[in-house]
Short mmCIF file of N, CA and C and ligand atoms in Angstrom, two decimals:
data_model
loop_
_atom_site.label_atom_id
_atom_site.label_comp_id
_atom_site.label_asym_id
_atom_site.label_seq_id
_atom_site.Cartn_x
_atom_site.Cartn_y
_atom_site.Cartn_z
N UNK A 1 0.86 -1.19 0.00
CA UNK A 1 0.00 0.00 0.00
C UNK A 1 0.90 1.24 0.00
N UNK A 2 0.55 2.25 -0.75
CA UNK A 2 1.38 3.44 -0.84
C UNK A 2 1.41 4.17 0.48
N UNK A 3 2.63 4.57 0.85
CA UNK A 3 2.78 5.27 2.13
C UNK A 3 2.14 6.64 2.05
N UNK A 4 1.53 7.05 3.14
CA UNK A 4 0.95 8.39 3.20
C UNK A 4 1.69 9.20 4.26
N UNK A 5 2.99 8.92 4.34
CA UNK A 5 3.77 9.60 5.36
C UNK A 5 3.86 11.10 5.07
N UNK A 6 3.95 11.86 6.13
CA UNK A 6 3.96 13.31 5.99
C UNK A 6 5.19 13.85 6.72
N UNK A 7 5.69 15.03 6.33
CA UNK A 7 6.85 15.58 7.05
C UNK A 7 6.44 16.04 8.44
N UNK A 8 7.42 16.04 9.35
CA UNK A 8 7.15 16.50 10.72
C UNK A 8 8.43 17.14 11.25
N UNK A 9 8.29 17.79 12.38
CA UNK A 9 9.47 18.40 13.01
C UNK A 9 9.47 18.09 14.49
N UNK A 10 10.66 17.88 15.04
CA UNK A 10 10.83 17.83 16.49
C UNK A 10 11.77 19.00 16.84
N UNK A 11 12.19 19.08 18.08
CA UNK A 11 13.02 20.22 18.48
C UNK A 11 14.26 20.37 17.60
N UNK A 12 14.93 19.24 17.30
CA UNK A 12 16.20 19.32 16.57
C UNK A 12 16.17 18.69 15.19
N UNK A 13 15.06 18.00 14.87
CA UNK A 13 15.04 17.21 13.63
C UNK A 13 13.90 17.59 12.71
N UNK A 14 14.18 17.58 11.41
CA UNK A 14 13.13 17.57 10.40
C UNK A 14 12.99 16.12 9.95
N UNK A 15 11.78 15.60 10.02
CA UNK A 15 11.53 14.19 9.72
C UNK A 15 10.80 14.16 8.37
N UNK A 16 11.54 13.77 7.34
CA UNK A 16 11.12 13.99 5.95
C UNK A 16 10.87 12.65 5.27
N UNK A 17 9.73 12.47 4.60
CA UNK A 17 9.49 11.20 3.91
C UNK A 17 10.65 10.84 2.96
N UNK A 18 11.09 9.61 3.04
CA UNK A 18 12.22 9.13 2.23
C UNK A 18 11.80 8.97 0.78
N UNK A 19 12.61 9.46 -0.13
CA UNK A 19 12.33 9.34 -1.56
C UNK A 19 13.60 8.84 -2.27
N UNK A 20 13.41 8.30 -3.47
CA UNK A 20 14.57 7.79 -4.23
C UNK A 20 15.61 8.89 -4.42
N UNK A 21 15.15 10.13 -4.53
CA UNK A 21 16.10 11.23 -4.79
C UNK A 21 17.01 11.52 -3.59
N UNK A 22 16.71 10.92 -2.41
CA UNK A 22 17.59 11.10 -1.25
C UNK A 22 18.84 10.22 -1.33
N UNK A 23 18.90 9.32 -2.31
CA UNK A 23 20.00 8.35 -2.35
C UNK A 23 21.39 9.01 -2.35
N UNK A 24 21.65 10.03 -3.18
CA UNK A 24 23.00 10.62 -3.17
C UNK A 24 23.36 11.24 -1.82
N UNK A 25 22.36 11.83 -1.16
CA UNK A 25 22.58 12.47 0.14
C UNK A 25 22.89 11.43 1.22
N UNK A 26 22.17 10.31 1.16
CA UNK A 26 22.29 9.31 2.24
C UNK A 26 23.36 8.25 1.96
N UNK A 27 23.82 8.16 0.72
CA UNK A 27 24.76 7.08 0.39
C UNK A 27 26.00 7.08 1.29
N UNK A 28 26.67 8.23 1.50
CA UNK A 28 27.88 8.19 2.35
C UNK A 28 27.55 7.79 3.78
N UNK A 29 26.44 8.30 4.29
CA UNK A 29 26.03 8.00 5.66
C UNK A 29 25.73 6.50 5.82
N UNK A 30 25.01 5.93 4.86
CA UNK A 30 24.59 4.53 4.97
C UNK A 30 25.68 3.55 4.52
N UNK A 31 26.84 4.07 4.15
CA UNK A 31 27.94 3.19 3.73
C UNK A 31 28.74 2.68 4.92
N UNK A 32 28.51 3.24 6.10
CA UNK A 32 29.32 2.90 7.28
C UNK A 32 28.99 1.49 7.79
N UNK A 33 29.98 0.58 7.79
CA UNK A 33 29.68 -0.81 8.20
C UNK A 33 29.21 -0.94 9.65
N UNK A 34 29.53 0.06 10.49
CA UNK A 34 29.08 -0.02 11.90
C UNK A 34 27.56 -0.05 12.01
N UNK A 35 26.87 0.48 11.01
CA UNK A 35 25.41 0.50 11.05
C UNK A 35 24.81 -0.89 10.93
N UNK A 36 25.58 -1.83 10.37
CA UNK A 36 25.03 -3.15 10.03
C UNK A 36 25.56 -4.26 10.93
N UNK A 37 26.27 -3.88 11.99
CA UNK A 37 26.89 -4.89 12.85
C UNK A 37 25.85 -5.89 13.37
N UNK A 38 24.66 -5.40 13.68
CA UNK A 38 23.65 -6.26 14.32
C UNK A 38 22.33 -6.29 13.57
N UNK A 39 22.33 -5.90 12.31
CA UNK A 39 21.07 -5.91 11.56
C UNK A 39 21.21 -6.69 10.25
N UNK A 40 20.15 -7.39 9.84
CA UNK A 40 20.24 -8.22 8.63
C UNK A 40 20.10 -7.40 7.36
N UNK A 41 21.00 -6.47 7.19
CA UNK A 41 21.01 -5.61 6.01
C UNK A 41 22.47 -5.24 5.77
N UNK A 42 22.77 -4.66 4.65
CA UNK A 42 24.15 -4.24 4.40
C UNK A 42 24.12 -3.00 3.51
N UNK A 43 25.25 -2.31 3.45
CA UNK A 43 25.34 -1.10 2.65
C UNK A 43 25.18 -1.45 1.17
N UNK A 44 24.48 -0.58 0.43
CA UNK A 44 24.38 -0.78 -1.01
C UNK A 44 25.71 -0.35 -1.64
N UNK A 45 26.09 -1.03 -2.74
CA UNK A 45 27.42 -0.80 -3.34
C UNK A 45 27.49 0.52 -4.09
N UNK A 46 26.36 0.98 -4.61
CA UNK A 46 26.37 2.20 -5.45
C UNK A 46 25.18 3.08 -5.09
N UNK A 47 25.29 4.35 -5.47
CA UNK A 47 24.16 5.27 -5.28
C UNK A 47 22.94 4.76 -6.04
N UNK A 48 23.16 4.22 -7.23
CA UNK A 48 22.05 3.73 -8.06
C UNK A 48 21.31 2.59 -7.35
N UNK A 49 22.09 1.69 -6.71
CA UNK A 49 21.46 0.57 -6.00
C UNK A 49 20.65 1.08 -4.82
N UNK A 50 21.18 2.10 -4.15
CA UNK A 50 20.45 2.66 -3.01
C UNK A 50 19.17 3.37 -3.49
N UNK A 51 19.28 4.08 -4.61
CA UNK A 51 18.10 4.76 -5.17
C UNK A 51 17.02 3.74 -5.55
N UNK A 52 17.47 2.59 -6.06
CA UNK A 52 16.51 1.54 -6.43
C UNK A 52 15.79 1.01 -5.19
N UNK A 53 16.56 0.82 -4.12
CA UNK A 53 15.97 0.35 -2.85
C UNK A 53 14.96 1.38 -2.32
N UNK A 54 15.35 2.65 -2.35
CA UNK A 54 14.45 3.70 -1.85
C UNK A 54 13.19 3.79 -2.72
N UNK A 55 13.36 3.58 -4.03
CA UNK A 55 12.20 3.64 -4.93
C UNK A 55 11.21 2.53 -4.59
N UNK A 56 11.75 1.36 -4.23
CA UNK A 56 10.89 0.22 -3.82
C UNK A 56 10.10 0.60 -2.56
N UNK A 57 10.81 1.20 -1.60
CA UNK A 57 10.16 1.59 -0.35
C UNK A 57 9.09 2.64 -0.60
N UNK A 58 9.41 3.55 -1.52
CA UNK A 58 8.49 4.64 -1.85
C UNK A 58 7.20 4.09 -2.47
N UNK A 59 7.33 3.02 -3.25
CA UNK A 59 6.15 2.41 -3.87
C UNK A 59 5.20 1.85 -2.80
N UNK A 60 5.77 1.42 -1.70
CA UNK A 60 4.95 0.93 -0.60
C UNK A 60 4.77 -0.57 -0.63
N UNK A 61 4.07 -1.06 0.39
CA UNK A 61 3.89 -2.50 0.57
C UNK A 61 2.96 -3.05 -0.51
N UNK A 62 3.12 -4.35 -0.85
CA UNK A 62 2.16 -4.97 -1.77
C UNK A 62 0.74 -4.82 -1.22
N UNK A 63 -0.19 -4.50 -2.10
CA UNK A 63 -1.58 -4.23 -1.69
C UNK A 63 -2.14 -5.37 -0.82
N UNK A 64 -1.84 -6.62 -1.22
CA UNK A 64 -2.43 -7.78 -0.54
C UNK A 64 -1.94 -7.91 0.90
N UNK A 65 -0.81 -7.31 1.21
CA UNK A 65 -0.25 -7.48 2.56
C UNK A 65 -1.04 -6.70 3.61
N UNK A 66 -1.76 -5.68 3.17
CA UNK A 66 -2.50 -4.85 4.12
C UNK A 66 -1.59 -3.97 4.97
N UNK A 67 -0.30 -3.94 4.63
CA UNK A 67 0.65 -3.14 5.41
C UNK A 67 0.79 -1.73 4.83
N UNK A 68 1.29 -0.83 5.67
CA UNK A 68 1.71 0.49 5.18
C UNK A 68 3.18 0.63 5.56
N UNK A 69 4.01 0.97 4.58
CA UNK A 69 5.44 1.18 4.84
C UNK A 69 5.70 2.67 4.97
N UNK A 70 6.30 3.05 6.06
CA UNK A 70 6.62 4.45 6.31
C UNK A 70 8.12 4.57 6.50
N UNK A 71 8.73 5.44 5.72
CA UNK A 71 10.19 5.63 5.81
C UNK A 71 10.51 7.11 5.76
N UNK A 72 11.40 7.53 6.63
CA UNK A 72 11.76 8.94 6.69
C UNK A 72 13.28 9.11 6.74
N UNK A 73 13.72 10.30 6.32
CA UNK A 73 15.09 10.76 6.55
C UNK A 73 15.04 11.66 7.78
N UNK A 74 16.01 11.51 8.67
CA UNK A 74 16.13 12.41 9.82
C UNK A 74 17.18 13.46 9.48
N UNK A 75 16.73 14.72 9.43
CA UNK A 75 17.65 15.82 9.09
C UNK A 75 17.85 16.70 10.32
N UNK A 76 19.09 17.00 10.62
CA UNK A 76 19.36 17.99 11.69
C UNK A 76 18.90 19.36 11.22
N UNK A 77 18.04 19.97 11.98
CA UNK A 77 17.52 21.27 11.55
C UNK A 77 18.59 22.36 11.58
N UNK A 78 19.55 22.26 12.54
CA UNK A 78 20.56 23.32 12.64
C UNK A 78 21.56 23.27 11.48
N UNK A 79 21.80 22.07 10.94
CA UNK A 79 22.80 21.94 9.87
C UNK A 79 22.18 21.65 8.51
N UNK A 80 20.89 21.33 8.50
CA UNK A 80 20.25 20.93 7.24
C UNK A 80 20.89 19.68 6.65
N UNK A 81 21.44 18.83 7.53
CA UNK A 81 22.16 17.64 7.05
C UNK A 81 21.52 16.39 7.63
N UNK A 82 21.56 15.29 6.86
CA UNK A 82 20.95 14.06 7.35
C UNK A 82 21.77 13.41 8.47
N UNK A 83 21.08 12.81 9.44
CA UNK A 83 21.78 12.05 10.49
C UNK A 83 21.32 10.60 10.51
N UNK A 84 20.26 10.27 9.79
CA UNK A 84 19.83 8.88 9.82
C UNK A 84 18.48 8.67 9.16
N UNK A 85 17.93 7.50 9.44
CA UNK A 85 16.62 7.14 8.88
C UNK A 85 15.74 6.55 9.97
N UNK A 86 14.45 6.58 9.69
CA UNK A 86 13.45 6.06 10.64
C UNK A 86 12.43 5.30 9.81
N UNK A 87 11.96 4.18 10.33
CA UNK A 87 10.94 3.47 9.56
C UNK A 87 9.90 2.83 10.46
N UNK A 88 8.73 2.63 9.89
CA UNK A 88 7.68 1.89 10.58
C UNK A 88 6.93 1.08 9.53
N UNK A 89 6.56 -0.13 9.91
CA UNK A 89 5.67 -0.94 9.10
C UNK A 89 4.38 -1.07 9.88
N UNK A 90 3.33 -0.51 9.35
CA UNK A 90 2.03 -0.62 10.02
C UNK A 90 1.33 -1.83 9.43
N UNK A 91 1.05 -2.80 10.29
CA UNK A 91 0.44 -4.06 9.86
C UNK A 91 -1.05 -4.03 10.22
N UNK A 92 -1.81 -4.99 9.67
CA UNK A 92 -3.22 -5.06 10.06
C UNK A 92 -3.34 -5.28 11.57
N UNK A 93 -4.50 -5.06 12.09
CA UNK A 93 -4.81 -5.29 13.51
C UNK A 93 -4.05 -4.33 14.43
N UNK A 94 -3.87 -3.09 13.97
CA UNK A 94 -3.36 -2.01 14.84
C UNK A 94 -1.96 -2.29 15.39
N UNK A 95 -1.17 -2.97 14.59
CA UNK A 95 0.16 -3.40 15.02
C UNK A 95 1.22 -2.73 14.13
N UNK A 96 2.35 -2.36 14.72
CA UNK A 96 3.42 -1.77 13.91
C UNK A 96 4.78 -2.25 14.39
N UNK A 97 5.72 -2.26 13.46
CA UNK A 97 7.13 -2.52 13.76
C UNK A 97 7.90 -1.24 13.47
N UNK A 98 8.93 -0.98 14.28
CA UNK A 98 9.74 0.20 13.98
C UNK A 98 11.21 -0.18 13.81
N UNK A 99 11.93 0.72 13.12
CA UNK A 99 13.37 0.57 12.94
C UNK A 99 14.01 1.94 12.83
N UNK A 100 15.29 2.03 13.09
CA UNK A 100 15.96 3.34 13.11
C UNK A 100 17.46 3.14 12.89
N UNK A 101 18.07 4.12 12.28
CA UNK A 101 19.51 4.11 12.01
C UNK A 101 20.04 5.52 12.13
N UNK A 102 21.11 5.68 12.88
CA UNK A 102 21.76 7.00 12.99
C UNK A 102 23.22 6.84 12.58
N UNK A 103 23.78 7.85 11.93
CA UNK A 103 25.20 7.75 11.62
C UNK A 103 25.98 7.78 12.93
N UNK A 104 27.09 7.02 13.01
CA UNK A 104 27.80 6.88 14.28
C UNK A 104 28.23 8.22 14.90
N UNK A 105 28.56 9.22 14.08
CA UNK A 105 28.99 10.50 14.68
C UNK A 105 27.84 11.20 15.41
N UNK A 106 26.62 10.75 15.19
CA UNK A 106 25.46 11.35 15.86
C UNK A 106 24.99 10.52 17.06
N UNK A 107 25.65 9.38 17.32
CA UNK A 107 25.25 8.55 18.46
C UNK A 107 25.54 9.30 19.77
N UNK A 108 24.77 8.98 20.77
CA UNK A 108 25.03 9.52 22.11
C UNK A 108 24.50 10.92 22.32
N UNK A 109 23.66 11.41 21.42
CA UNK A 109 23.12 12.77 21.57
C UNK A 109 21.60 12.80 21.64
N UNK A 110 20.99 11.62 21.69
CA UNK A 110 19.54 11.57 21.87
C UNK A 110 18.72 11.78 20.60
N UNK A 111 19.35 11.75 19.41
CA UNK A 111 18.57 11.98 18.19
C UNK A 111 17.58 10.83 17.91
N UNK A 112 18.02 9.60 18.15
CA UNK A 112 17.10 8.47 17.91
C UNK A 112 15.95 8.52 18.91
N UNK A 113 16.26 8.85 20.15
CA UNK A 113 15.18 8.98 21.17
C UNK A 113 14.17 10.03 20.73
N UNK A 114 14.71 11.14 20.23
CA UNK A 114 13.82 12.25 19.85
C UNK A 114 12.91 11.83 18.68
N UNK A 115 13.49 11.18 17.69
CA UNK A 115 12.71 10.76 16.52
C UNK A 115 11.68 9.69 16.91
N UNK A 116 12.12 8.73 17.73
CA UNK A 116 11.20 7.65 18.11
C UNK A 116 10.08 8.16 19.01
N UNK A 117 10.38 9.12 19.85
CA UNK A 117 9.33 9.68 20.71
C UNK A 117 8.23 10.29 19.85
N UNK A 118 8.64 10.98 18.79
CA UNK A 118 7.64 11.52 17.85
C UNK A 118 6.85 10.38 17.20
N UNK A 119 7.57 9.34 16.74
CA UNK A 119 6.92 8.24 16.02
C UNK A 119 5.92 7.50 16.92
N UNK A 120 6.28 7.30 18.17
CA UNK A 120 5.41 6.54 19.08
C UNK A 120 4.12 7.30 19.38
N UNK A 121 4.15 8.62 19.21
CA UNK A 121 2.90 9.39 19.36
C UNK A 121 2.14 9.42 18.03
N UNK A 122 2.89 9.46 16.92
CA UNK A 122 2.27 9.61 15.60
C UNK A 122 1.54 8.34 15.16
N UNK A 123 2.12 7.17 15.43
CA UNK A 123 1.52 5.92 14.94
C UNK A 123 0.12 5.69 15.52
N UNK A 124 -0.10 5.86 16.82
CA UNK A 124 -1.47 5.72 17.33
C UNK A 124 -2.41 6.80 16.79
N UNK A 125 -1.88 8.03 16.69
CA UNK A 125 -2.75 9.14 16.26
C UNK A 125 -3.20 9.00 14.82
N UNK A 126 -2.24 8.72 13.93
CA UNK A 126 -2.59 8.75 12.50
C UNK A 126 -2.99 7.41 11.95
N UNK A 127 -2.53 6.32 12.60
CA UNK A 127 -2.80 5.00 12.03
C UNK A 127 -3.56 4.09 12.98
N UNK A 128 -3.95 4.60 14.14
CA UNK A 128 -4.71 3.78 15.09
C UNK A 128 -3.91 2.63 15.66
N UNK A 129 -2.58 2.75 15.65
CA UNK A 129 -1.74 1.65 16.15
C UNK A 129 -1.91 1.52 17.66
N UNK A 130 -2.03 0.27 18.12
CA UNK A 130 -2.20 0.02 19.56
C UNK A 130 -1.00 -0.68 20.17
N UNK A 131 -0.23 -1.37 19.31
CA UNK A 131 0.93 -2.11 19.82
C UNK A 131 2.11 -1.93 18.85
N UNK A 132 3.26 -1.54 19.41
CA UNK A 132 4.44 -1.30 18.58
C UNK A 132 5.53 -2.30 19.00
N UNK A 133 6.14 -2.92 18.01
CA UNK A 133 7.14 -3.96 18.29
C UNK A 133 8.48 -3.61 17.66
N UNK A 134 9.53 -4.15 18.23
CA UNK A 134 10.86 -4.02 17.66
C UNK A 134 11.64 -5.28 17.99
N UNK A 135 12.50 -5.67 17.08
CA UNK A 135 13.32 -6.85 17.28
C UNK A 135 14.77 -6.39 17.29
N UNK A 136 15.56 -6.87 18.24
CA UNK A 136 16.91 -6.35 18.36
C UNK A 136 17.88 -7.47 18.75
N UNK A 137 19.00 -7.51 18.08
CA UNK A 137 20.05 -8.47 18.41
C UNK A 137 20.49 -8.23 19.86
N UNK A 138 20.65 -9.30 20.61
CA UNK A 138 20.98 -9.15 22.04
C UNK A 138 22.30 -8.41 22.27
N UNK A 139 23.17 -8.33 21.24
CA UNK A 139 24.46 -7.63 21.39
C UNK A 139 24.34 -6.14 21.09
N UNK A 140 23.17 -5.71 20.60
CA UNK A 140 23.01 -4.32 20.16
C UNK A 140 22.62 -3.44 21.37
N UNK A 141 23.63 -3.16 22.19
CA UNK A 141 23.38 -2.49 23.48
C UNK A 141 22.74 -1.12 23.30
N UNK A 142 23.16 -0.38 22.29
CA UNK A 142 22.60 0.97 22.09
C UNK A 142 21.11 0.90 21.75
N UNK A 143 20.75 -0.04 20.90
CA UNK A 143 19.34 -0.14 20.51
C UNK A 143 18.49 -0.64 21.69
N UNK A 144 19.04 -1.57 22.46
CA UNK A 144 18.31 -2.07 23.65
C UNK A 144 18.09 -0.93 24.64
N UNK A 145 19.15 -0.13 24.85
CA UNK A 145 19.02 1.00 25.79
C UNK A 145 17.96 1.98 25.29
N UNK A 146 17.96 2.21 23.98
CA UNK A 146 16.98 3.14 23.39
C UNK A 146 15.56 2.63 23.63
N UNK A 147 15.32 1.35 23.31
CA UNK A 147 13.96 0.81 23.46
C UNK A 147 13.51 0.87 24.91
N UNK A 148 14.41 0.54 25.81
CA UNK A 148 14.02 0.52 27.23
C UNK A 148 13.77 1.95 27.72
N UNK A 149 14.57 2.91 27.24
CA UNK A 149 14.35 4.32 27.60
C UNK A 149 12.99 4.80 27.09
N UNK A 150 12.56 4.24 25.94
CA UNK A 150 11.27 4.65 25.36
C UNK A 150 10.09 3.96 26.03
N UNK A 151 10.37 3.02 26.93
CA UNK A 151 9.29 2.36 27.66
C UNK A 151 8.88 1.01 27.11
N UNK A 152 9.62 0.47 26.14
CA UNK A 152 9.31 -0.86 25.61
C UNK A 152 9.61 -1.91 26.66
N UNK A 153 8.83 -3.00 26.63
CA UNK A 153 9.13 -4.14 27.50
C UNK A 153 9.57 -5.33 26.66
N UNK A 154 10.52 -6.08 27.22
CA UNK A 154 11.03 -7.26 26.51
C UNK A 154 10.02 -8.38 26.67
N UNK A 155 9.59 -9.00 25.55
CA UNK A 155 8.59 -10.06 25.65
C UNK A 155 9.14 -11.45 25.38
N UNK A 156 10.06 -11.57 24.46
CA UNK A 156 10.65 -12.89 24.20
C UNK A 156 12.10 -12.71 23.75
N UNK A 157 12.80 -13.80 23.79
CA UNK A 157 14.16 -13.85 23.23
C UNK A 157 14.20 -15.09 22.35
N UNK A 158 14.56 -14.89 21.09
CA UNK A 158 14.44 -16.02 20.16
C UNK A 158 15.69 -16.19 19.29
N UNK A 159 15.84 -17.39 18.81
CA UNK A 159 16.98 -17.71 17.94
C UNK A 159 16.76 -17.04 16.59
N UNK A 160 17.81 -16.47 16.04
CA UNK A 160 17.71 -15.80 14.74
C UNK A 160 18.95 -16.16 13.92
N UNK A 161 19.11 -15.48 12.81
CA UNK A 161 20.28 -15.72 11.96
C UNK A 161 20.75 -14.37 11.43
N UNK A 162 22.04 -14.15 11.49
CA UNK A 162 22.58 -12.89 10.98
C UNK A 162 23.71 -13.21 10.01
N UNK A 163 23.49 -12.92 8.74
CA UNK A 163 24.46 -13.20 7.68
C UNK A 163 25.02 -14.64 7.76
N UNK A 164 24.07 -15.57 7.90
CA UNK A 164 24.44 -16.99 7.87
C UNK A 164 24.94 -17.54 9.19
N UNK A 165 25.09 -16.68 10.20
CA UNK A 165 25.56 -17.14 11.52
C UNK A 165 24.39 -17.14 12.49
N UNK A 166 24.36 -18.10 13.42
CA UNK A 166 23.29 -18.07 14.42
C UNK A 166 23.41 -16.81 15.30
N UNK A 167 22.29 -16.25 15.66
CA UNK A 167 22.28 -15.08 16.54
C UNK A 167 21.04 -15.17 17.42
N UNK A 168 20.89 -14.20 18.29
CA UNK A 168 19.75 -14.20 19.21
C UNK A 168 19.16 -12.80 19.24
N UNK A 169 17.84 -12.74 19.14
CA UNK A 169 17.14 -11.45 19.14
C UNK A 169 16.22 -11.34 20.35
N UNK A 170 16.17 -10.14 20.92
CA UNK A 170 15.11 -9.82 21.87
C UNK A 170 13.97 -9.22 21.07
N UNK A 171 12.76 -9.57 21.47
CA UNK A 171 11.58 -8.93 20.89
C UNK A 171 10.99 -8.01 21.95
N UNK A 172 10.79 -6.77 21.59
CA UNK A 172 10.24 -5.77 22.51
C UNK A 172 8.88 -5.32 22.02
N UNK A 173 8.04 -4.88 22.97
CA UNK A 173 6.77 -4.29 22.54
C UNK A 173 6.38 -3.14 23.47
N UNK A 174 5.59 -2.28 22.91
CA UNK A 174 5.05 -1.14 23.67
C UNK A 174 3.55 -1.10 23.41
N UNK A 175 2.77 -1.14 24.46
CA UNK A 175 1.32 -0.99 24.28
C UNK A 175 1.01 0.50 24.34
N UNK A 176 0.34 1.00 23.31
CA UNK A 176 0.07 2.45 23.24
C UNK A 176 -1.10 2.79 24.16
N UNK A 177 -0.98 3.95 24.76
CA UNK A 177 -2.07 4.38 25.65
C UNK A 177 -3.29 4.73 24.79
N UNK A 178 -4.49 4.28 25.21
CA UNK A 178 -5.67 4.59 24.41
C UNK A 178 -5.96 6.10 24.40
C1 COA B 1 20.46 2.18 17.69
C2 COA B 1 20.95 3.61 17.55
C3 COA B 1 19.99 4.41 16.68
C4 COA B 1 21.04 4.25 18.94
O1 COA B 1 21.63 5.54 18.83
P1 COA B 1 21.95 6.37 20.16
O2 COA B 1 22.59 7.63 19.77
O3 COA B 1 22.64 5.50 21.15
O4 COA B 1 20.47 6.60 20.74
P2 COA B 1 19.83 7.96 21.25
O5 COA B 1 19.65 8.87 20.11
O6 COA B 1 18.63 7.62 22.03
O7 COA B 1 20.92 8.57 22.20
C5 COA B 1 21.11 8.04 23.51
C6 COA B 1 22.33 8.69 24.12
O8 COA B 1 22.20 10.11 24.01
C7 COA B 1 22.19 10.69 25.32
N1 COA B 1 21.26 11.81 25.24
C8 COA B 1 21.62 13.10 25.12
N2 COA B 1 20.55 13.87 25.03
C9 COA B 1 19.47 13.06 25.06
C10 COA B 1 18.08 13.27 24.99
N3 COA B 1 17.58 14.50 24.86
N4 COA B 1 17.25 12.20 25.03
C11 COA B 1 17.74 10.95 25.14
N5 COA B 1 19.07 10.69 25.23
C12 COA B 1 19.92 11.73 25.18
C13 COA B 1 21.78 9.56 26.23
O9 COA B 1 22.24 9.81 27.54
C14 COA B 1 22.51 8.40 25.60
O10 COA B 1 23.88 8.55 25.89
P3 COA B 1 24.92 7.30 25.97
O11 COA B 1 25.13 6.86 24.55
O12 COA B 1 26.12 7.91 26.55
O13 COA B 1 24.25 6.27 26.81
C15 COA B 1 22.36 3.66 16.89
O14 COA B 1 23.27 2.97 17.70
C16 COA B 1 22.39 3.04 15.48
O15 COA B 1 22.03 3.68 14.50
N6 COA B 1 22.89 1.78 15.38
C17 COA B 1 23.01 1.13 14.08
C18 COA B 1 21.67 0.73 13.49
C19 COA B 1 20.90 -0.18 14.44
O16 COA B 1 21.48 -1.05 15.07
N7 COA B 1 19.59 0.02 14.47
C20 COA B 1 18.71 -0.71 15.38
C21 COA B 1 18.37 -2.05 14.90
S1 COA B 1 17.38 -2.92 16.10
#
């Protein structure tokens, strides 16, 4: 389903719907291997490959899935420069998954917390989401700290696979206030 994401602002961030044309801007940021240490994704080899990926996301989820794919660029308002990306998959039955990536030079300054705090309010308001989930590799201490700071509770820990190697993921959820 085509995303109906809209731009938003927080104190320090402009949260802008991701488009294929953002590929040249985000390519250097998303090339950093540290971003993929604990996630089943990898840097695209070329700007064109990244633009193709973004174009797919822009098209949205297959109609039959009943999902809505939401993807944004996080821009620092003071510098007008990107610091990362934010995403949500809104599934049927008022359920959503979230994901986030910040360039390493922006870690430790609360930008992901700021963006996610906005998202956790936006998903219930605009999409009627009642439960938000995230899956995180047990070694991803920064992401675990972020989720727990946001009020997520750990519900399960399950066996996973990361680039062909066995791994373990925590599953977190947040029940949205009615
Ligand atoms: C996961 C990730 C986004 C977390 O980034 P982060 O910068 O640690 O998270 P936050 O933006 O919430 O910042 C928290 C830090 O900022 C500090 N901070 C400063 N101002 C803050 C504020 N206003 N609010 C919250 N924290 C603030 C916190 O004290 C904390 O500091 P610490 O790192 O010394 O503990 C980042 O590590 C990342 O992009 N990793 C690679 C991609 C990834 O793994 N994604 C998740 C997959 S599950």
